[in-house]
Amino acid sequence: MKIYIPPQVKRLLLFLPFIILLFIIFRRLVIPDTFGDLGHYRAASLEDYKAREVNYAGHELCGYCHDDIAASLASDLHSTLACEGCHGPGQKHVDDPEAHNIGLTPDRAFCALCHAKLPARNPEVITQIDPAGHNPDKNCIECHNPHMPLEISE
Amino acid sequence: MKKNNQVIKEKGMAGEKEAVGKGGREKSRRDFLKSTAAFTGGVMAFGLLKGTNALVFAAAEPASETGPWYGIGIDILKCIGCGKCAAACKKENHVPEEPWYFRSWVEKYTITKDGEVHVESPNGGINGFTETIPEEEIFKSFFVPKMCNHCYQSPCVQVCPVGASYDSPEGVVLVDEKYCIGCRYCIQACPYGCRFINPVTKSADKCTLCYHRIAEGLMPACFEVCPTGARIFGDLRDENGELHKFLQTHNVQVLKPHLNTGSKLYYNALSQEVR
């Protein structure tokens, strides 16, 4: 039995390779270079992430210059604290200490972020005070040295 | 009219049944529903069985790949709700300051004596917490730091229509900002509410586990600043590492284990009330 192919379909079939070619070219143009190298994503995106700037330098760097403070910090209750946890991101200060300083003058509210009494805070993990009752007119650092909290001056 | 239709339908069904019956195979609607229910129930039960194994990807990570395979441990007993993790995350990654954009945040759970669960997270915990419920009414209260769970079988990655959301070789779930079309599908898919559209880049945004930092050997910012060691970051392939020790010595759980997301964020002392 002879299959009848309409003339318009025959004409369309002539164009079929061209259409496929066009599709392949279009696909190459729209899919990024590294797409699919590691999975169903653009592998170069990982490099984009790696190139992002670091803001928190890490606690090890601070001790290279501020070895005295690092030593006193390590000797007391606050030894588990990272410098930048209180002082804020320090990468700019590491790169250019003259232009960027990250000195800190904490107020009562700052210390209360950790030390205010809350039912949710585990008393075995952190020493807590009632900010309204514990010397309310004084700033914490007038008596407590934040780097050596056990040392109290009055 | 309606009644008529129904009669015709029933007749039709009865006829069909007879026809099948003649061929020797009796299959009624009841049998069909029975087998369907058994099959679906079986599949669901299997999914549940597998899903409740929280440690499956900690104990046996995918063998086909090498290199680090990152996971996270959070000890709820040690978290004091200082919000330093949430603050550091915003500063390190330039997350918009508005109090509804967070990659990392802290929630305070308070369970009162009438059994109510109150959840609070004012500005993600960055400005600290206050307790508004009188102490005598509180049954239990604790903090839960939240962030991306970096799931191995992340729903957010599965639904991305363009391949912009992906799981890196290190097991970190990332978003390709240049390729994301901002369709928000992943935001709806994440069962932990960890994604948002960044108003600056117009791309889906989420915790990257500070990929730029861990690539340089630094700790992610939130782990760096945690004052009590409540957050443990580590390689699940490192059998002598801190994270392995934490998982082996604590009673850890993941959030929503029944969803079988393959979460790699393990909580110690997680209460059932936490969603």
Short mmCIF file of C-alpha atoms in Angstrom, two decimals:
data_model
loop_
_atom_site.label_atom_id
_atom_site.label_comp_id
_atom_site.label_asym_id
_atom_site.label_seq_id
_atom_site.Cartn_x
_atom_site.Cartn_y
_atom_site.Cartn_z
CA MET A 1 0.00 0.00 0.00
CA LYS A 2 1.42 3.35 -0.99
CA ILE A 3 1.34 6.00 1.70
CA TYR A 4 0.13 9.29 0.44
CA ILE A 5 2.22 12.24 1.63
CA PRO A 6 0.64 15.60 0.89
CA PRO A 7 2.86 17.99 -1.09
CA GLN A 8 2.91 20.60 1.67
CA VAL A 9 4.32 18.02 4.10
CA LYS A 10 7.00 17.08 1.55
CA ARG A 11 7.98 20.73 1.25
CA LEU A 12 8.07 21.02 5.05
CA LEU A 13 10.28 17.92 5.28
CA LEU A 14 12.85 19.69 3.08
CA PHE A 15 13.07 22.38 5.69
CA LEU A 16 13.28 19.97 8.62
CA PRO A 17 17.11 19.72 8.75
CA PHE A 18 17.30 23.48 8.61
CA ILE A 19 14.85 23.83 11.49
CA ILE A 20 16.82 21.29 13.56
CA LEU A 21 20.05 23.15 12.81
CA LEU A 22 18.46 26.42 13.84
CA PHE A 23 17.30 24.80 17.08
CA ILE A 24 20.80 23.49 17.83
CA ILE A 25 22.37 26.90 17.18
CA PHE A 26 19.77 28.65 19.31
CA ARG A 27 20.27 26.14 22.12
CA ARG A 28 24.03 26.72 22.07
CA LEU A 29 23.55 30.46 22.24
CA VAL A 30 21.18 30.50 25.19
CA ILE A 31 22.81 27.84 27.40
CA PRO A 32 25.75 29.23 29.40
CA ASP A 33 29.21 27.73 28.81
CA THR A 34 29.67 25.79 32.00
CA PHE A 35 26.05 24.65 32.36
CA GLY A 36 25.94 20.92 33.04
CA ASP A 37 29.64 20.51 33.87
CA LEU A 38 28.90 19.48 37.45
CA GLY A 39 25.15 19.05 37.43
CA HIS A 40 22.03 20.75 36.19
CA TYR A 41 23.45 24.22 36.86
CA ARG A 42 26.07 26.73 35.72
CA ALA A 43 29.34 25.50 37.26
CA ALA A 44 30.89 28.99 36.95
CA SER A 45 28.37 30.14 39.56
CA LEU A 46 30.55 28.45 42.19
CA GLU A 47 33.46 30.67 41.13
CA ASP A 48 31.18 33.72 41.38
CA TYR A 49 30.46 32.75 44.97
CA LYS A 50 34.12 32.18 45.79
CA ALA A 51 34.96 35.66 44.49
CA ARG A 52 32.70 37.40 47.00
CA GLU A 53 34.36 39.66 49.55
CA VAL A 54 35.00 38.46 53.07
CA ASN A 55 33.95 40.93 55.80
CA TYR A 56 34.61 38.96 58.97
CA ALA A 57 38.37 38.33 59.03
CA GLY A 58 38.28 35.56 61.64
CA HIS A 59 39.50 35.62 65.24
CA GLU A 60 42.98 34.29 64.51
CA LEU A 61 44.06 37.39 62.60
CA CYS A 62 43.24 39.81 65.43
CA GLY A 63 45.84 38.33 67.77
CA TYR A 64 48.74 39.07 65.38
CA CYS A 65 48.61 42.76 66.34
CA HIS A 66 46.47 42.80 69.48
CA ASP A 67 48.29 39.96 71.20
CA ASP A 68 47.90 41.53 74.67
CA ILE A 69 44.11 41.76 74.39
CA ALA A 70 43.89 38.32 72.81
CA ALA A 71 45.85 36.89 75.76
CA SER A 72 43.64 38.54 78.37
CA LEU A 73 40.51 37.45 76.51
CA ALA A 74 41.74 33.85 76.42
CA SER A 75 42.46 33.90 80.15
CA ASP A 76 38.92 34.65 81.29
CA LEU A 77 35.24 33.69 80.92
CA HIS A 78 34.91 35.44 77.57
CA SER A 79 37.50 33.15 75.99
CA THR A 80 34.92 31.55 73.69
CA LEU A 81 33.95 34.91 72.18
CA ALA A 82 35.19 35.94 68.75
CA CYS A 83 36.56 39.50 68.62
CA GLU A 84 34.30 40.41 65.71
CA GLY A 85 31.21 39.13 67.50
CA CYS A 86 31.23 42.35 69.53
CA HIS A 87 33.46 44.62 67.42
CA GLY A 88 31.79 43.84 64.10
CA PRO A 89 33.34 42.82 60.78
CA GLY A 90 37.07 43.60 60.67
CA GLN A 91 38.42 42.63 57.27
CA LYS A 92 38.69 46.31 56.23
CA HIS A 93 40.54 47.07 59.46
CA VAL A 94 42.96 44.20 58.75
CA ASP A 95 43.58 45.47 55.21
CA ASP A 96 44.11 49.10 56.28
CA PRO A 97 44.20 49.62 60.07
CA GLU A 98 44.76 53.39 59.72
CA ALA A 99 41.69 54.11 57.60
CA HIS A 100 39.22 51.75 59.26
CA ASN A 101 38.91 51.32 62.98
CA ILE A 102 36.49 48.98 64.71
CA GLY A 103 36.80 50.27 68.26
CA LEU A 104 33.69 49.77 70.36
CA THR A 105 32.13 51.55 73.32
CA PRO A 106 29.37 49.21 74.48
CA ASP A 107 26.33 50.55 76.31
CA ARG A 108 24.05 48.69 78.73
CA ALA A 109 21.74 47.51 75.93
CA PHE A 110 24.68 45.93 74.11
CA CYS A 111 25.75 43.82 77.10
CA ALA A 112 22.08 42.99 77.80
CA LEU A 113 21.82 41.28 74.40
CA CYS A 114 23.51 38.31 76.08
CA HIS A 115 23.29 39.01 79.82
CA ALA A 116 19.71 40.22 80.41
CA LYS A 117 17.72 37.71 82.44
CA LEU A 118 15.32 35.68 80.28
CA PRO A 119 13.43 32.47 81.05
CA ALA A 120 14.66 31.04 77.73
CA ARG A 121 18.33 31.48 78.72
CA ASN A 122 20.04 28.51 80.25
CA PRO A 123 21.57 29.74 83.55
CA GLU A 124 24.26 27.07 83.25
CA VAL A 125 25.47 28.58 79.98
CA ILE A 126 25.36 32.31 80.74
CA THR A 127 25.49 34.65 83.74
CA GLN A 128 22.37 36.80 83.74
CA ILE A 129 21.35 40.02 85.49
CA ASP A 130 18.15 42.01 85.70
CA PRO A 131 19.06 45.21 83.77
CA ALA A 132 16.50 47.23 85.73
CA GLY A 133 17.85 46.19 89.13
CA HIS A 134 21.62 45.78 88.59
CA ASN A 135 23.17 49.30 88.96
CA PRO A 136 20.78 50.85 86.44
CA ASP A 137 22.57 54.24 86.19
CA LYS A 138 26.00 52.83 85.44
CA ASN A 139 27.44 51.59 82.17
CA CYS A 140 28.57 47.96 82.49
CA ILE A 141 32.16 48.70 81.45
CA GLU A 142 32.59 51.15 84.35
CA CYS A 143 32.93 48.10 86.64
CA HIS A 144 33.48 45.15 84.28
CA ASN A 145 36.35 44.76 81.87
CA PRO A 146 34.70 43.21 78.79
CA HIS A 147 37.90 41.37 77.89
CA MET A 148 38.29 39.99 81.43
CA PRO A 149 34.77 39.92 82.91
CA LEU A 150 35.83 38.33 86.20
CA GLU A 151 38.02 41.34 86.95
CA ILE A 152 35.78 43.95 88.61
CA SER A 153 36.85 47.52 89.34
CA GLU A 154 34.74 49.91 91.40
CA MET B 1 -32.99 15.01 33.98
CA LYS B 2 -30.28 14.47 36.53
CA LYS B 3 -31.87 11.36 37.90
CA ASN B 4 -32.21 9.94 34.41
CA ASN B 5 -28.51 10.43 33.74
CA GLN B 6 -27.61 8.65 36.89
CA VAL B 7 -29.74 5.68 36.02
CA ILE B 8 -28.10 5.39 32.62
CA LYS B 9 -24.65 5.61 34.19
CA GLU B 10 -25.37 2.86 36.67
CA LYS B 11 -26.74 0.65 33.97
CA GLY B 12 -23.59 1.24 31.95
CA MET B 13 -21.39 0.26 34.85
CA ALA B 14 -23.35 -2.86 35.54
CA GLY B 15 -23.05 -3.83 31.90
CA GLU B 16 -19.32 -3.40 31.92
CA LYS B 17 -18.96 -5.48 35.03
CA GLU B 18 -20.88 -8.27 33.43
CA ALA B 19 -18.69 -8.12 30.36
CA VAL B 20 -15.53 -8.41 32.40
CA GLY B 21 -17.06 -11.14 34.49
CA LYS B 22 -17.64 -13.24 31.40
CA GLY B 23 -13.90 -13.13 30.66
CA GLY B 24 -13.21 -14.80 34.01
CA ARG B 25 -11.72 -11.76 35.76
CA GLU B 26 -14.06 -10.14 38.23
CA LYS B 27 -12.89 -6.61 39.01
CA SER B 28 -15.33 -4.35 40.72
CA ARG B 29 -14.89 -0.73 41.64
CA ARG B 30 -14.51 -1.85 45.25
CA ASP B 31 -11.53 -4.05 44.35
CA PHE B 32 -9.96 -1.25 42.38
CA LEU B 33 -10.30 1.22 45.26
CA LYS B 34 -8.98 -1.37 47.70
CA SER B 35 -5.82 -2.04 45.71
CA THR B 36 -5.29 1.67 45.03
CA ALA B 37 -5.61 2.49 48.73
CA ALA B 38 -3.23 -0.31 49.67
CA PHE B 39 -0.66 0.83 47.10
CA THR B 40 -0.82 4.54 48.07
CA GLY B 41 -0.77 3.70 51.73
CA GLY B 42 2.24 1.48 51.21
CA VAL B 43 4.14 4.17 49.35
CA MET B 44 3.33 6.73 52.04
CA ALA B 45 4.32 4.39 54.84
CA PHE B 46 7.62 3.64 53.09
CA GLY B 47 8.30 7.36 52.67
CA LEU B 48 7.57 7.90 56.34
CA LEU B 49 9.85 5.08 57.41
CA LYS B 50 12.72 6.45 55.40
CA GLY B 51 11.99 10.04 56.33
CA THR B 52 12.15 9.56 60.06
CA ASN B 53 15.78 8.52 59.83
CA ALA B 54 17.26 11.94 60.56
CA LEU B 55 20.86 10.80 60.47
CA VAL B 56 20.71 9.02 57.12
CA PHE B 57 22.93 11.54 55.33
CA ALA B 58 25.25 11.98 58.28
CA ALA B 59 25.92 8.29 58.69
CA ALA B 60 26.06 7.40 54.99
CA GLU B 61 26.73 10.35 52.71
CA PRO B 62 26.65 9.87 48.93
CA ALA B 63 29.62 7.66 48.09
CA SER B 64 30.01 8.76 44.47
CA GLU B 65 31.57 12.08 45.40
CA THR B 66 34.72 12.99 47.26
CA GLY B 67 35.81 16.07 49.17
CA PRO B 68 34.02 17.74 52.06
CA TRP B 69 30.31 17.23 52.66
CA TYR B 70 29.13 19.95 54.97
CA GLY B 71 26.59 19.70 57.71
CA ILE B 72 25.50 21.83 60.64
CA GLY B 73 24.88 21.11 64.29
CA ILE B 74 22.95 23.45 66.60
CA ASP B 75 22.75 22.87 70.35
CA ILE B 76 19.50 24.46 71.55
CA LEU B 77 20.58 24.07 75.19
CA LYS B 78 23.56 26.35 74.56
CA CYS B 79 21.78 29.04 72.54
CA ILE B 80 21.30 32.23 74.58
CA GLY B 81 19.40 34.14 71.91
CA CYS B 82 21.92 36.97 71.59
CA GLY B 83 21.17 37.27 67.87
CA LYS B 84 24.84 37.69 66.96
CA CYS B 85 24.53 35.01 64.26
CA ALA B 86 21.66 36.86 62.58
CA ALA B 87 23.48 40.19 62.80
CA ALA B 88 26.78 38.80 61.47
CA CYS B 89 24.99 37.06 58.59
CA LYS B 90 23.46 40.34 57.45
CA LYS B 91 26.78 42.19 57.66
CA GLU B 92 28.83 39.49 55.98
CA ASN B 93 26.47 38.88 53.09
CA HIS B 94 24.92 42.34 52.63
CA VAL B 95 21.43 41.02 53.35
CA PRO B 96 18.95 43.95 53.20
CA GLU B 97 18.44 45.56 56.61
CA GLU B 98 14.62 45.42 56.58
CA PRO B 99 13.34 43.13 59.34
CA TRP B 100 11.78 40.65 56.92
CA TYR B 101 14.88 39.61 54.97
CA PHE B 102 16.88 36.94 56.78
CA ARG B 103 19.25 34.17 55.82
CA SER B 104 19.79 33.31 59.47
CA TRP B 105 17.57 34.25 62.39
CA VAL B 106 16.66 33.22 65.94
CA GLU B 107 13.19 32.28 67.17
CA LYS B 108 12.10 32.26 70.79
CA TYR B 109 9.62 29.53 71.74
CA THR B 110 7.60 29.97 74.90
CA ILE B 111 5.20 27.24 75.98
CA THR B 112 2.78 28.50 78.60
CA LYS B 113 1.12 26.36 81.27
CA ASP B 114 -2.13 26.29 79.27
CA GLY B 115 -0.25 24.43 76.52
CA GLU B 116 -0.11 27.35 74.07
CA VAL B 117 3.04 27.72 71.98
CA HIS B 118 4.19 31.32 71.44
CA VAL B 119 6.85 31.96 68.80
CA GLU B 120 8.61 35.29 68.50
CA SER B 121 11.45 36.59 66.37
CA PRO B 122 11.57 40.40 66.56
CA ASN B 123 13.99 41.52 63.82
CA GLY B 124 15.33 37.98 63.73
CA GLY B 125 16.67 38.43 67.26
CA ILE B 126 19.26 41.02 66.18
CA ASN B 127 18.07 43.62 68.71
CA GLY B 128 17.66 41.07 71.48
CA PHE B 129 14.60 39.48 73.06
CA THR B 130 12.24 40.44 75.86
CA GLU B 131 9.78 38.16 77.63
CA THR B 132 6.25 39.58 77.68
CA ILE B 133 4.65 36.54 79.30
CA PRO B 134 4.83 36.54 83.15
CA GLU B 135 7.33 34.01 84.42
CA GLU B 136 4.78 32.12 86.55
CA GLU B 137 2.74 31.31 83.42
CA ILE B 138 5.70 29.86 81.51
CA PHE B 139 6.11 26.11 81.35
CA LYS B 140 9.17 26.09 79.13
CA SER B 141 11.07 28.57 77.00
CA PHE B 142 14.01 28.19 74.63
CA PHE B 143 15.67 29.67 71.54
CA VAL B 144 15.85 28.02 68.13
CA PRO B 145 18.34 29.46 65.66
CA LYS B 146 17.13 28.90 62.12
CA MET B 147 18.85 28.92 58.76
CA CYS B 148 18.92 26.95 55.52
CA ASN B 149 18.97 23.20 56.26
CA HIS B 150 21.13 22.52 53.18
CA CYS B 151 19.02 19.47 52.40
CA TYR B 152 20.40 16.69 50.26
CA GLN B 153 17.05 16.17 48.57
CA SER B 154 16.03 19.82 48.69
CA PRO B 155 12.53 20.58 47.41
CA CYS B 156 13.73 24.07 46.43
CA VAL B 157 16.32 22.63 44.04
CA GLN B 158 13.88 20.13 42.61
CA VAL B 159 11.30 22.73 41.65
CA CYS B 160 13.63 25.28 40.03
CA PRO B 161 12.48 25.42 36.38
CA VAL B 162 15.76 26.81 34.98
CA GLY B 163 18.49 25.10 36.99
CA ALA B 164 19.42 28.23 38.95
CA SER B 165 19.03 26.50 42.30
CA TYR B 166 21.51 23.73 42.86
CA ASP B 167 23.33 21.51 45.30
CA SER B 168 27.07 22.18 45.18
CA PRO B 169 29.57 19.27 45.26
CA GLU B 170 30.15 20.14 48.94
CA GLY B 171 26.47 19.71 49.77
CA VAL B 172 25.72 23.44 49.96
CA VAL B 173 22.44 24.55 48.39
CA LEU B 174 23.10 27.68 46.32
CA VAL B 175 21.32 30.00 43.91
CA ASP B 176 22.90 31.20 40.68
CA GLU B 177 21.94 34.86 40.85
CA LYS B 178 22.72 35.47 37.20
CA TYR B 179 20.49 32.63 36.06
CA CYS B 180 17.54 32.95 38.44
CA ILE B 181 14.41 34.28 36.77
CA GLY B 182 12.74 35.24 40.06
CA CYS B 183 9.69 33.00 39.65
CA ARG B 184 9.48 32.43 43.45
CA TYR B 185 8.68 28.74 43.01
CA CYS B 186 11.53 27.75 45.33
CA ILE B 187 10.32 30.15 48.03
CA GLN B 188 7.04 28.26 48.17
CA ALA B 189 8.76 24.88 48.00
CA CYS B 190 11.10 25.40 50.96
CA PRO B 191 9.35 23.89 53.99
CA TYR B 192 11.60 25.86 56.35
CA GLY B 193 10.93 29.36 54.99
CA CYS B 194 14.58 30.01 54.26
CA ARG B 195 14.31 31.85 50.95
CA PHE B 196 13.30 35.32 49.82
CA ILE B 197 13.59 37.53 46.77
CA ASN B 198 16.46 39.94 47.20
CA PRO B 199 15.11 43.43 46.40
CA VAL B 200 18.48 44.52 44.97
CA THR B 201 19.43 41.57 42.77
CA LYS B 202 15.80 40.51 42.11
CA SER B 203 17.01 36.93 42.46
CA ALA B 204 16.03 34.27 44.98
CA ASP B 205 18.34 34.64 47.96
CA LYS B 206 19.26 32.28 50.78
CA CYS B 207 21.98 31.14 53.14
CA THR B 208 25.08 30.12 51.18
CA LEU B 209 26.77 28.64 54.27
CA CYS B 210 29.17 31.54 53.52
CA TYR B 211 30.52 29.63 50.52
CA HIS B 212 33.10 32.38 49.91
CA ARG B 213 34.39 31.94 53.45
CA ILE B 214 34.49 28.15 53.65
CA ALA B 215 36.30 28.11 50.29
CA GLU B 216 39.09 30.07 52.04
CA GLY B 217 39.07 27.84 55.11
CA LEU B 218 37.18 30.32 57.30
CA MET B 219 34.08 29.51 59.34
CA PRO B 220 30.72 30.80 58.10
CA ALA B 221 30.04 34.17 59.75
CA CYS B 222 27.27 32.93 62.08
CA PHE B 223 29.49 30.13 63.41
CA GLU B 224 32.43 32.52 63.76
CA VAL B 225 30.60 34.90 66.11
CA CYS B 226 28.53 32.45 68.19
CA PRO B 227 29.70 33.15 71.77
CA THR B 228 28.60 29.90 73.41
CA GLY B 229 29.57 27.30 70.82
CA ALA B 230 25.93 26.48 70.18
CA ARG B 231 26.64 26.24 66.45
CA ILE B 232 28.87 23.50 65.09
CA PHE B 233 29.99 23.57 61.49
CA GLY B 234 31.75 20.60 60.00
CA ASP B 235 32.44 18.02 57.35
CA LEU B 236 30.17 14.99 57.59
CA ARG B 237 32.82 12.88 55.85
CA ASP B 238 35.36 13.65 58.59
CA GLU B 239 34.80 10.84 61.06
CA ASN B 240 37.02 12.42 63.70
CA GLY B 241 35.57 15.88 63.23
CA GLU B 242 33.69 17.97 65.73
CA LEU B 243 30.37 17.54 63.95
CA HIS B 244 30.59 13.73 63.96
CA LYS B 245 31.30 13.82 67.69
CA PHE B 246 28.36 16.14 68.25
CA LEU B 247 26.00 13.88 66.30
CA GLN B 248 27.21 10.77 68.09
CA THR B 249 27.03 12.18 71.61
CA HIS B 250 23.77 14.17 71.41
CA ASN B 251 20.18 13.23 70.78
CA VAL B 252 19.83 15.08 67.49
CA GLN B 253 16.81 15.66 65.30
CA VAL B 254 16.07 17.48 62.06
CA LEU B 255 13.10 19.75 61.35
CA LYS B 256 10.11 18.13 59.59
CA PRO B 257 11.73 14.70 59.10
CA HIS B 258 8.49 13.33 57.59
CA LEU B 259 9.08 15.46 54.50
CA ASN B 260 12.23 13.46 53.74
CA THR B 261 14.15 16.55 52.63
CA GLY B 262 17.49 15.08 53.67
CA SER B 263 18.14 18.02 55.98
CA LYS B 264 21.75 18.36 57.13
CA LEU B 265 20.97 20.78 59.96
CA TYR B 266 20.91 18.75 63.19
CA TYR B 267 19.43 20.14 66.40
CA ASN B 268 20.25 18.89 69.85
CA ALA B 269 17.31 18.93 72.31
CA LEU B 270 14.76 19.91 69.68
CA SER B 271 11.22 20.02 71.06
CA GLN B 272 8.35 18.62 69.07
CA GLU B 273 6.68 22.06 69.20
CA VAL B 274 9.31 23.52 66.85
CA ARG B 275 8.08 23.87 63.29
#
